[in-house]
mmCIF file of C-alpha atoms and ligand atoms in Angstrom:
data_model
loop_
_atom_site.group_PDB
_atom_site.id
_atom_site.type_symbol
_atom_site.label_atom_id
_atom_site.label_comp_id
_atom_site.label_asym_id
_atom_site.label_seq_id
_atom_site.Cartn_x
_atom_site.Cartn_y
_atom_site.Cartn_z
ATOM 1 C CA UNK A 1 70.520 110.265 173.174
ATOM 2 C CA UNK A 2 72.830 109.596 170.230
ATOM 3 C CA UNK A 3 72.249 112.608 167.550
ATOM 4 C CA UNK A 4 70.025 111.914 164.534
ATOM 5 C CA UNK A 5 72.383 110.252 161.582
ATOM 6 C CA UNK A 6 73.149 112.783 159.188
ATOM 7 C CA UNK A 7 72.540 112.242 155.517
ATOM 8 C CA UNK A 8 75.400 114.784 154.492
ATOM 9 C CA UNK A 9 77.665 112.642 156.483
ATOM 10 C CA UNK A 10 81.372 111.400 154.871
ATOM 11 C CA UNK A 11 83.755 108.608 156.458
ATOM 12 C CA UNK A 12 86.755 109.573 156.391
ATOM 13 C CA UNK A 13 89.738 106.333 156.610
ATOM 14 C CA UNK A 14 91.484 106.866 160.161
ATOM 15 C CA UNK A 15 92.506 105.070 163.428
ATOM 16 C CA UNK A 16 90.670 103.395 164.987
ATOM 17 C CA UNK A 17 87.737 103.292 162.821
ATOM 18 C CA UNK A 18 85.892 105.622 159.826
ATOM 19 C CA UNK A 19 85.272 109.323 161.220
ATOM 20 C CA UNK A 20 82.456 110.386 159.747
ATOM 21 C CA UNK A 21 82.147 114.340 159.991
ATOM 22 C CA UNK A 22 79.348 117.007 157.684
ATOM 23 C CA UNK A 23 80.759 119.282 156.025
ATOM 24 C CA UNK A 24 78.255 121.621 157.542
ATOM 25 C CA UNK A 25 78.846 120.399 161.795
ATOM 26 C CA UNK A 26 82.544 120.239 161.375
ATOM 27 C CA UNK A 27 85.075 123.391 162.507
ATOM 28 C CA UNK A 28 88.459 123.188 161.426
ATOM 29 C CA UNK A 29 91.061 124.326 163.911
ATOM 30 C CA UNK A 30 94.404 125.639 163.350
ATOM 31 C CA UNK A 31 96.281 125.928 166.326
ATOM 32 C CA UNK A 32 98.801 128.770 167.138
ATOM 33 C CA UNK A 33 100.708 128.538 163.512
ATOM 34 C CA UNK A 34 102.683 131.772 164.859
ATOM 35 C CA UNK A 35 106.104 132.997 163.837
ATOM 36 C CA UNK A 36 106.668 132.917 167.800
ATOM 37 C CA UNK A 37 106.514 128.685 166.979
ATOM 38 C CA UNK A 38 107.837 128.809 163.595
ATOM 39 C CA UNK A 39 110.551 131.285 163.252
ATOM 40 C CA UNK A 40 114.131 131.085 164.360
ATOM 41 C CA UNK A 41 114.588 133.698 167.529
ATOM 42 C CA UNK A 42 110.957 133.082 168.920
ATOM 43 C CA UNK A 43 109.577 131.580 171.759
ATOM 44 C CA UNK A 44 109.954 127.855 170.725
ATOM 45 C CA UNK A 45 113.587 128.849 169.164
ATOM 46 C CA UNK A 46 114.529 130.291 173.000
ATOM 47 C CA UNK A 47 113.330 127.517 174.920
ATOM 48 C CA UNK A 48 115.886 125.172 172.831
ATOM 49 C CA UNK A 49 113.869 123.871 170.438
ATOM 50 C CA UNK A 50 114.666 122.749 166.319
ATOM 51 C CA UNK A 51 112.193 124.955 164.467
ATOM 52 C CA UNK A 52 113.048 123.221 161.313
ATOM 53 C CA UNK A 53 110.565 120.093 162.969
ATOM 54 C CA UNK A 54 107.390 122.276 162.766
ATOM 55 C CA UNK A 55 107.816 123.672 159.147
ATOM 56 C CA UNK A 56 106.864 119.919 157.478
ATOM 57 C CA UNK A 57 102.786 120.532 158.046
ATOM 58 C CA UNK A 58 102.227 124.349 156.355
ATOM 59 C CA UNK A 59 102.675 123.407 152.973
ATOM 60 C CA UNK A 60 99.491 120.005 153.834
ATOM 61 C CA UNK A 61 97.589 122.397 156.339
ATOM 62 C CA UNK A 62 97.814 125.129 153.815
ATOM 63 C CA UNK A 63 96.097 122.821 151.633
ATOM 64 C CA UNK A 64 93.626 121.368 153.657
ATOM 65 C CA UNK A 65 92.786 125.087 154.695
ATOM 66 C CA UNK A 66 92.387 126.025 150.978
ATOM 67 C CA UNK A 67 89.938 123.049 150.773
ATOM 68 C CA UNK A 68 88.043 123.445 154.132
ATOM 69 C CA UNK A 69 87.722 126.688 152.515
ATOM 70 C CA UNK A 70 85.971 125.787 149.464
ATOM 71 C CA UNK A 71 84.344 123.217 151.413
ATOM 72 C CA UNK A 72 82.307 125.727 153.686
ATOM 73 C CA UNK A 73 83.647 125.070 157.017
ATOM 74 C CA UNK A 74 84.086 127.254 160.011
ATOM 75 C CA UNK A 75 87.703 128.302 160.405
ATOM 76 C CA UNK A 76 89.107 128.593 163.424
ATOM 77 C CA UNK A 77 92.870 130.363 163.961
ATOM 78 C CA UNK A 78 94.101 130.736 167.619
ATOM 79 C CA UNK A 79 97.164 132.406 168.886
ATOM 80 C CA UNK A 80 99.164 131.714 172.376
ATOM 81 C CA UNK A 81 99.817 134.753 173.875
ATOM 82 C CA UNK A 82 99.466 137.369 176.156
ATOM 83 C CA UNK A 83 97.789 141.050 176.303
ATOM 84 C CA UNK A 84 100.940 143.835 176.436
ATOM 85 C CA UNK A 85 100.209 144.357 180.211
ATOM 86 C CA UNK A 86 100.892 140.377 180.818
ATOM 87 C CA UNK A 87 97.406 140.749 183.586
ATOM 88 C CA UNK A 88 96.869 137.320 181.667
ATOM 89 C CA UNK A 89 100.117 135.628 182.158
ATOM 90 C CA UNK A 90 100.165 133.714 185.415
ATOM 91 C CA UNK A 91 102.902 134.046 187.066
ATOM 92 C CA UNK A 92 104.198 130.361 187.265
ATOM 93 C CA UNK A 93 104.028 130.286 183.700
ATOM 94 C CA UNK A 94 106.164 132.968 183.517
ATOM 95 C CA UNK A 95 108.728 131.435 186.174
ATOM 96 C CA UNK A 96 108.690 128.402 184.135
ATOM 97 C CA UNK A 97 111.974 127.437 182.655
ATOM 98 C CA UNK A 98 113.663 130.013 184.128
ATOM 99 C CA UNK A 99 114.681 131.075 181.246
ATOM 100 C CA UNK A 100 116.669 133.852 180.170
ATOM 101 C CA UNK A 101 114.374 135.769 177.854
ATOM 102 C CA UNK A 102 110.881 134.770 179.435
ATOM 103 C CA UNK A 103 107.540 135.311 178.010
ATOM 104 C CA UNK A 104 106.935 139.484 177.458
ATOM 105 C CA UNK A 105 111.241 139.552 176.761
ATOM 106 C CA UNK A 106 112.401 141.786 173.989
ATOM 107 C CA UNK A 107 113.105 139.601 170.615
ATOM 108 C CA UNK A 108 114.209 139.893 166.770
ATOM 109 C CA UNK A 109 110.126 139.204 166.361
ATOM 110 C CA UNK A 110 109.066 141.523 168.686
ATOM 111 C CA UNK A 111 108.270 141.032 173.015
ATOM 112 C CA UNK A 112 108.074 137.296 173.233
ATOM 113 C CA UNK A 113 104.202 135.766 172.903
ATOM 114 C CA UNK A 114 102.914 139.326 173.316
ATOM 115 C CA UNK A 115 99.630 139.582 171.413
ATOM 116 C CA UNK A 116 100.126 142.661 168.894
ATOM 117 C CA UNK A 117 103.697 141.701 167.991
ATOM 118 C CA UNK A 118 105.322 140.800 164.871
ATOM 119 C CA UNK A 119 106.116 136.988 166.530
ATOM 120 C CA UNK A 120 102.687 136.509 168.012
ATOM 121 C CA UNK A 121 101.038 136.492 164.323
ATOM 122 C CA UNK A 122 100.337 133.686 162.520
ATOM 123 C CA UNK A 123 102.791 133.139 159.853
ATOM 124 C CA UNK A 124 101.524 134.447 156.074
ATOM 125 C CA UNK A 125 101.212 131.107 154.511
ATOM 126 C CA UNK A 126 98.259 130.280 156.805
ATOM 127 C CA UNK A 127 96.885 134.029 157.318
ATOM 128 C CA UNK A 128 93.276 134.286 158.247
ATOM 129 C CA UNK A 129 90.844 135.233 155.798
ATOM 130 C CA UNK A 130 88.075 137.656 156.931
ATOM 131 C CA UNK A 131 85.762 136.301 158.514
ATOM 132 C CA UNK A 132 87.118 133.501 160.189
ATOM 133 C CA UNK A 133 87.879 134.017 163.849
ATOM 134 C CA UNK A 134 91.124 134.090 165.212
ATOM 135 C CA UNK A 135 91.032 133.592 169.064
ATOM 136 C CA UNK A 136 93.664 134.915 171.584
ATOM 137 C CA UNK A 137 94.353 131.710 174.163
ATOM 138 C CA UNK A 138 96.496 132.895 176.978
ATOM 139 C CA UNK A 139 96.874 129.023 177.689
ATOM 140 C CA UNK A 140 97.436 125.804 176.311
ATOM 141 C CA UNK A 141 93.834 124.365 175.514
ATOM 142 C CA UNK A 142 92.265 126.551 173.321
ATOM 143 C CA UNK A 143 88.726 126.056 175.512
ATOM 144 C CA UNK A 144 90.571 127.698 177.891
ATOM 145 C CA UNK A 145 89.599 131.808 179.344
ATOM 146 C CA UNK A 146 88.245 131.865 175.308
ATOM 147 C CA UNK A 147 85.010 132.032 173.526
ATOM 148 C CA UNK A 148 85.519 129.122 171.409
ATOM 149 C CA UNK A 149 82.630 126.790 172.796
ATOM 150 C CA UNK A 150 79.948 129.518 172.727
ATOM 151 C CA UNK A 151 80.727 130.234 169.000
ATOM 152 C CA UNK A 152 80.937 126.016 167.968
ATOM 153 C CA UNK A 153 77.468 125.855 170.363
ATOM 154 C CA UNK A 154 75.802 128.318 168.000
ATOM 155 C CA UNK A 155 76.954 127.439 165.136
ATOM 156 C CA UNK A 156 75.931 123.955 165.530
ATOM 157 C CA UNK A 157 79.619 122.439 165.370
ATOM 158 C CA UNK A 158 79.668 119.101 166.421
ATOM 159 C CA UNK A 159 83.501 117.578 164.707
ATOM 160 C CA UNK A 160 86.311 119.503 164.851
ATOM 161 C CA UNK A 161 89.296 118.530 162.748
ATOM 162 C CA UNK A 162 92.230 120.043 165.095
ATOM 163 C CA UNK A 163 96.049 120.857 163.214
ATOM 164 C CA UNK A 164 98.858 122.845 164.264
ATOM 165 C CA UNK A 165 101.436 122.864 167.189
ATOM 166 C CA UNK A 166 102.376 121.467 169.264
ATOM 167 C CA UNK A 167 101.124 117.906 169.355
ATOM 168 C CA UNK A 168 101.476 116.869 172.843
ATOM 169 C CA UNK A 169 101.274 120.388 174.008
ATOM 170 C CA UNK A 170 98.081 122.503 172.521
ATOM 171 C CA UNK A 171 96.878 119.953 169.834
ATOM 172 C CA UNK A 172 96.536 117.432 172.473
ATOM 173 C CA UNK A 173 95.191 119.929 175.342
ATOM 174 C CA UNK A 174 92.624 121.520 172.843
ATOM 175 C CA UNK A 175 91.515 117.602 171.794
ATOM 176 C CA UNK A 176 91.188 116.547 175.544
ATOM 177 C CA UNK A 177 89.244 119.489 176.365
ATOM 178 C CA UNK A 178 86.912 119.376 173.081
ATOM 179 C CA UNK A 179 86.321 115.479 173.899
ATOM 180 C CA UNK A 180 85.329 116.073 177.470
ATOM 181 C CA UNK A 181 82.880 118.859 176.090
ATOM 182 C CA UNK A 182 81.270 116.032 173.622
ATOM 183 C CA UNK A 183 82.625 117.236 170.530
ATOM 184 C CA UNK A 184 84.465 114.846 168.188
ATOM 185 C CA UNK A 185 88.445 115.426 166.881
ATOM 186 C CA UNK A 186 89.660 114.061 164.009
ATOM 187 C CA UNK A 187 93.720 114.939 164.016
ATOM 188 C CA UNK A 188 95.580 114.459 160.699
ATOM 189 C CA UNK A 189 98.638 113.833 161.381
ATOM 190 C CA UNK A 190 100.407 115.227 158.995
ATOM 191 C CA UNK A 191 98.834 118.394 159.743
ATOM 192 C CA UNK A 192 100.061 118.453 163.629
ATOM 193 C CA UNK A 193 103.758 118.795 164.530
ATOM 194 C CA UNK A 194 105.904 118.818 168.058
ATOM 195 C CA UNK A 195 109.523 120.003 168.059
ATOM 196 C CA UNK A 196 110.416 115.862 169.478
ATOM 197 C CA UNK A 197 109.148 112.982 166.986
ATOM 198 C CA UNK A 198 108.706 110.527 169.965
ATOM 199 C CA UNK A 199 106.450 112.927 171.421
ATOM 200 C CA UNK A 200 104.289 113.678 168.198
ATOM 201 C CA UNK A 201 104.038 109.999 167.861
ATOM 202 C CA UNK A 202 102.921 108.604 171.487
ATOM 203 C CA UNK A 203 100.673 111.988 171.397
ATOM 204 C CA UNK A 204 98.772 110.875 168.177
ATOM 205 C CA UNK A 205 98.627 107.230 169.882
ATOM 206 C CA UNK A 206 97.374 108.454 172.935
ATOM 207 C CA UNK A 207 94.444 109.834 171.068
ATOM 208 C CA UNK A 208 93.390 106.723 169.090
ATOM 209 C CA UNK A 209 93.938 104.611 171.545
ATOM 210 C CA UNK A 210 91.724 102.362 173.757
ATOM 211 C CA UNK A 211 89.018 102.798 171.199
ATOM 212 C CA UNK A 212 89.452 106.499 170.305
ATOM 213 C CA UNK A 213 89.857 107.738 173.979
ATOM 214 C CA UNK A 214 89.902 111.357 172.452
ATOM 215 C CA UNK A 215 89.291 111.031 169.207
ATOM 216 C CA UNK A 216 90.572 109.605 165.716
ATOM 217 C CA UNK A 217 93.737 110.071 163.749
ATOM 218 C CA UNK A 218 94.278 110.063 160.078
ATOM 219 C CA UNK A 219 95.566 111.779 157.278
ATOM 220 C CA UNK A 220 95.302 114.990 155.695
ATOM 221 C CA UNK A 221 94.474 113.582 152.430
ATOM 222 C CA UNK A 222 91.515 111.267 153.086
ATOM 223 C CA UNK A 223 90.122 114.744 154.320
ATOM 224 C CA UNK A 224 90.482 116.301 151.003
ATOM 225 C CA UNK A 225 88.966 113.144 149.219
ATOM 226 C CA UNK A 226 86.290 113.120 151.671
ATOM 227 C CA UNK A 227 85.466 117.108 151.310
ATOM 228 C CA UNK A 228 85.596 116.538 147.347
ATOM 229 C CA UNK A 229 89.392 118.484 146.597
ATOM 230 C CA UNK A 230 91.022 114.762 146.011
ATOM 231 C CA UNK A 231 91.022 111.507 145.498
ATOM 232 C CA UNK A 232 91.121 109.342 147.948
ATOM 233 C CA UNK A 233 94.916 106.967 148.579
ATOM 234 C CA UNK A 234 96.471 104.476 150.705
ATOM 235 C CA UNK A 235 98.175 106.521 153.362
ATOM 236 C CA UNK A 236 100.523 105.233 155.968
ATOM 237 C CA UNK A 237 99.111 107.164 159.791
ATOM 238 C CA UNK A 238 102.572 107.883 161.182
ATOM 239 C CA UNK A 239 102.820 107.207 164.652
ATOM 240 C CA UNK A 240 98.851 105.935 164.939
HETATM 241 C C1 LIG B 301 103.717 125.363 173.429
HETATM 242 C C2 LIG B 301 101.914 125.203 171.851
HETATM 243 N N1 LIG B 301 104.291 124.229 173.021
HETATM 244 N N2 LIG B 301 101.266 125.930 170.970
HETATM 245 N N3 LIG B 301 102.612 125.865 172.812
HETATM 246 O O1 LIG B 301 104.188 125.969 174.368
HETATM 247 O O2 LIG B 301 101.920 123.988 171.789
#
């Protein structure tokens, strides 16, 4: 049975159609925004990766975060990583690459995606405030060997309004795995980022698509029209 309509509702302008969300059933998620990402000499850095491609969204998501804020909604952090002992790092993961400096490696930041370390936290523009839960994902989904469904179950979360990196990577794992639990995305796009624009692009296409296959993609500033912090404007969806 479709849920009962929701007077609190707001449509928000996106592709393929209006997402309407409540201020009051919708989680926002900010997906590992971690210096290990971010920063030169971390993991993304190491695997070969232009850092400068991710740094675009904190200045939009630290705005929509301000305003989700004020707004009410659960905030969600999460953080790739693994514990010290790497028990939680399977081992193909670790193969993967074979890269010099794997996962657990000695770094400038700290051991490499090793929760505790300097590289592993979330970068200080986008710090959590207290209260809102920060969840350790030793994958890529963040539904994954976490807590994260049990918390949106009881808190009555039913839209979830998913940012961070990477796009095709743990955006777009996290938004397939929320979809197939019945919740509903909404990804701004200028709020997501992947170190490859052809691959932030066909990822945000992929989820719009056929319908909304996974969910709808729009732009960070219909969201702050629609949770009161702006006004709303004609935005161009890059790569929707
Ligand atoms: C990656 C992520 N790309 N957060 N992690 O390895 O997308």
């Amino acid at each position: 049975m479709p849920p009962e309509p929701d007077p609190a509702a707001v449509a928000v302008p996106a592709v393929p159609y209006a997402f309407e969300m409540s201020p009051a059933t919708t989680a926002l998620v900010i997906i590992d925004m971690q210096r290990d990402f971010l920063l030169p000499c971390g993991f993304g850095a190491l695997l070969g990766n232009d850092v400068t491609m991710l740094t675009s969204i904190v200045e939009p998501l630290g705005e929509l975060l301000g305003a989700a804020r004020a707004a009410g909604l659960m905030v969600v952090h999460t953080r790739e990583g693994h514990r010290p002992d790497m028990a939680d790092c399977p081992p193909a993961k670790l193969a993967r690459g074979r890269l010099d400096t794997p996962i657990g490696s000695p770094g400038p930041n700290g051991r490499i995606l090793i929760r505790g370390e300097f590289g592993h936290d979330i970068i200080e523009e986008l710090a959590p405030a207290d209260g809102e839960a920060v969840l350790d994902k030793p994958g890529k989904g963040t539904f994954y060997a976490t807590d994260l469904e049990l918390m949106l179950r009881n808190a009555q979360i039913r839209s979830l309004i998913v940012t961070g990196v990477t796009t095709e990577v743990c955006v777009h794992t996290t938004v397939r795995e929320a979809n197939d639990r019945g919740f509903e995305c909404f990804v701004p796009a200028d709020c997501v980022a992947s170190y490859f624009t052809e691959f932030h692009e066909v990822g945000l296409k992929m989820i719009a698509a056929q319908g909304g296959i996974f969910g709808w993609v729009g732009s960070s500033l219909d969201l702050l029209a629609a949770l009161g912090a702006g006004r709303p404007v004609l935005t161009t969806i890059q790569g929707a």
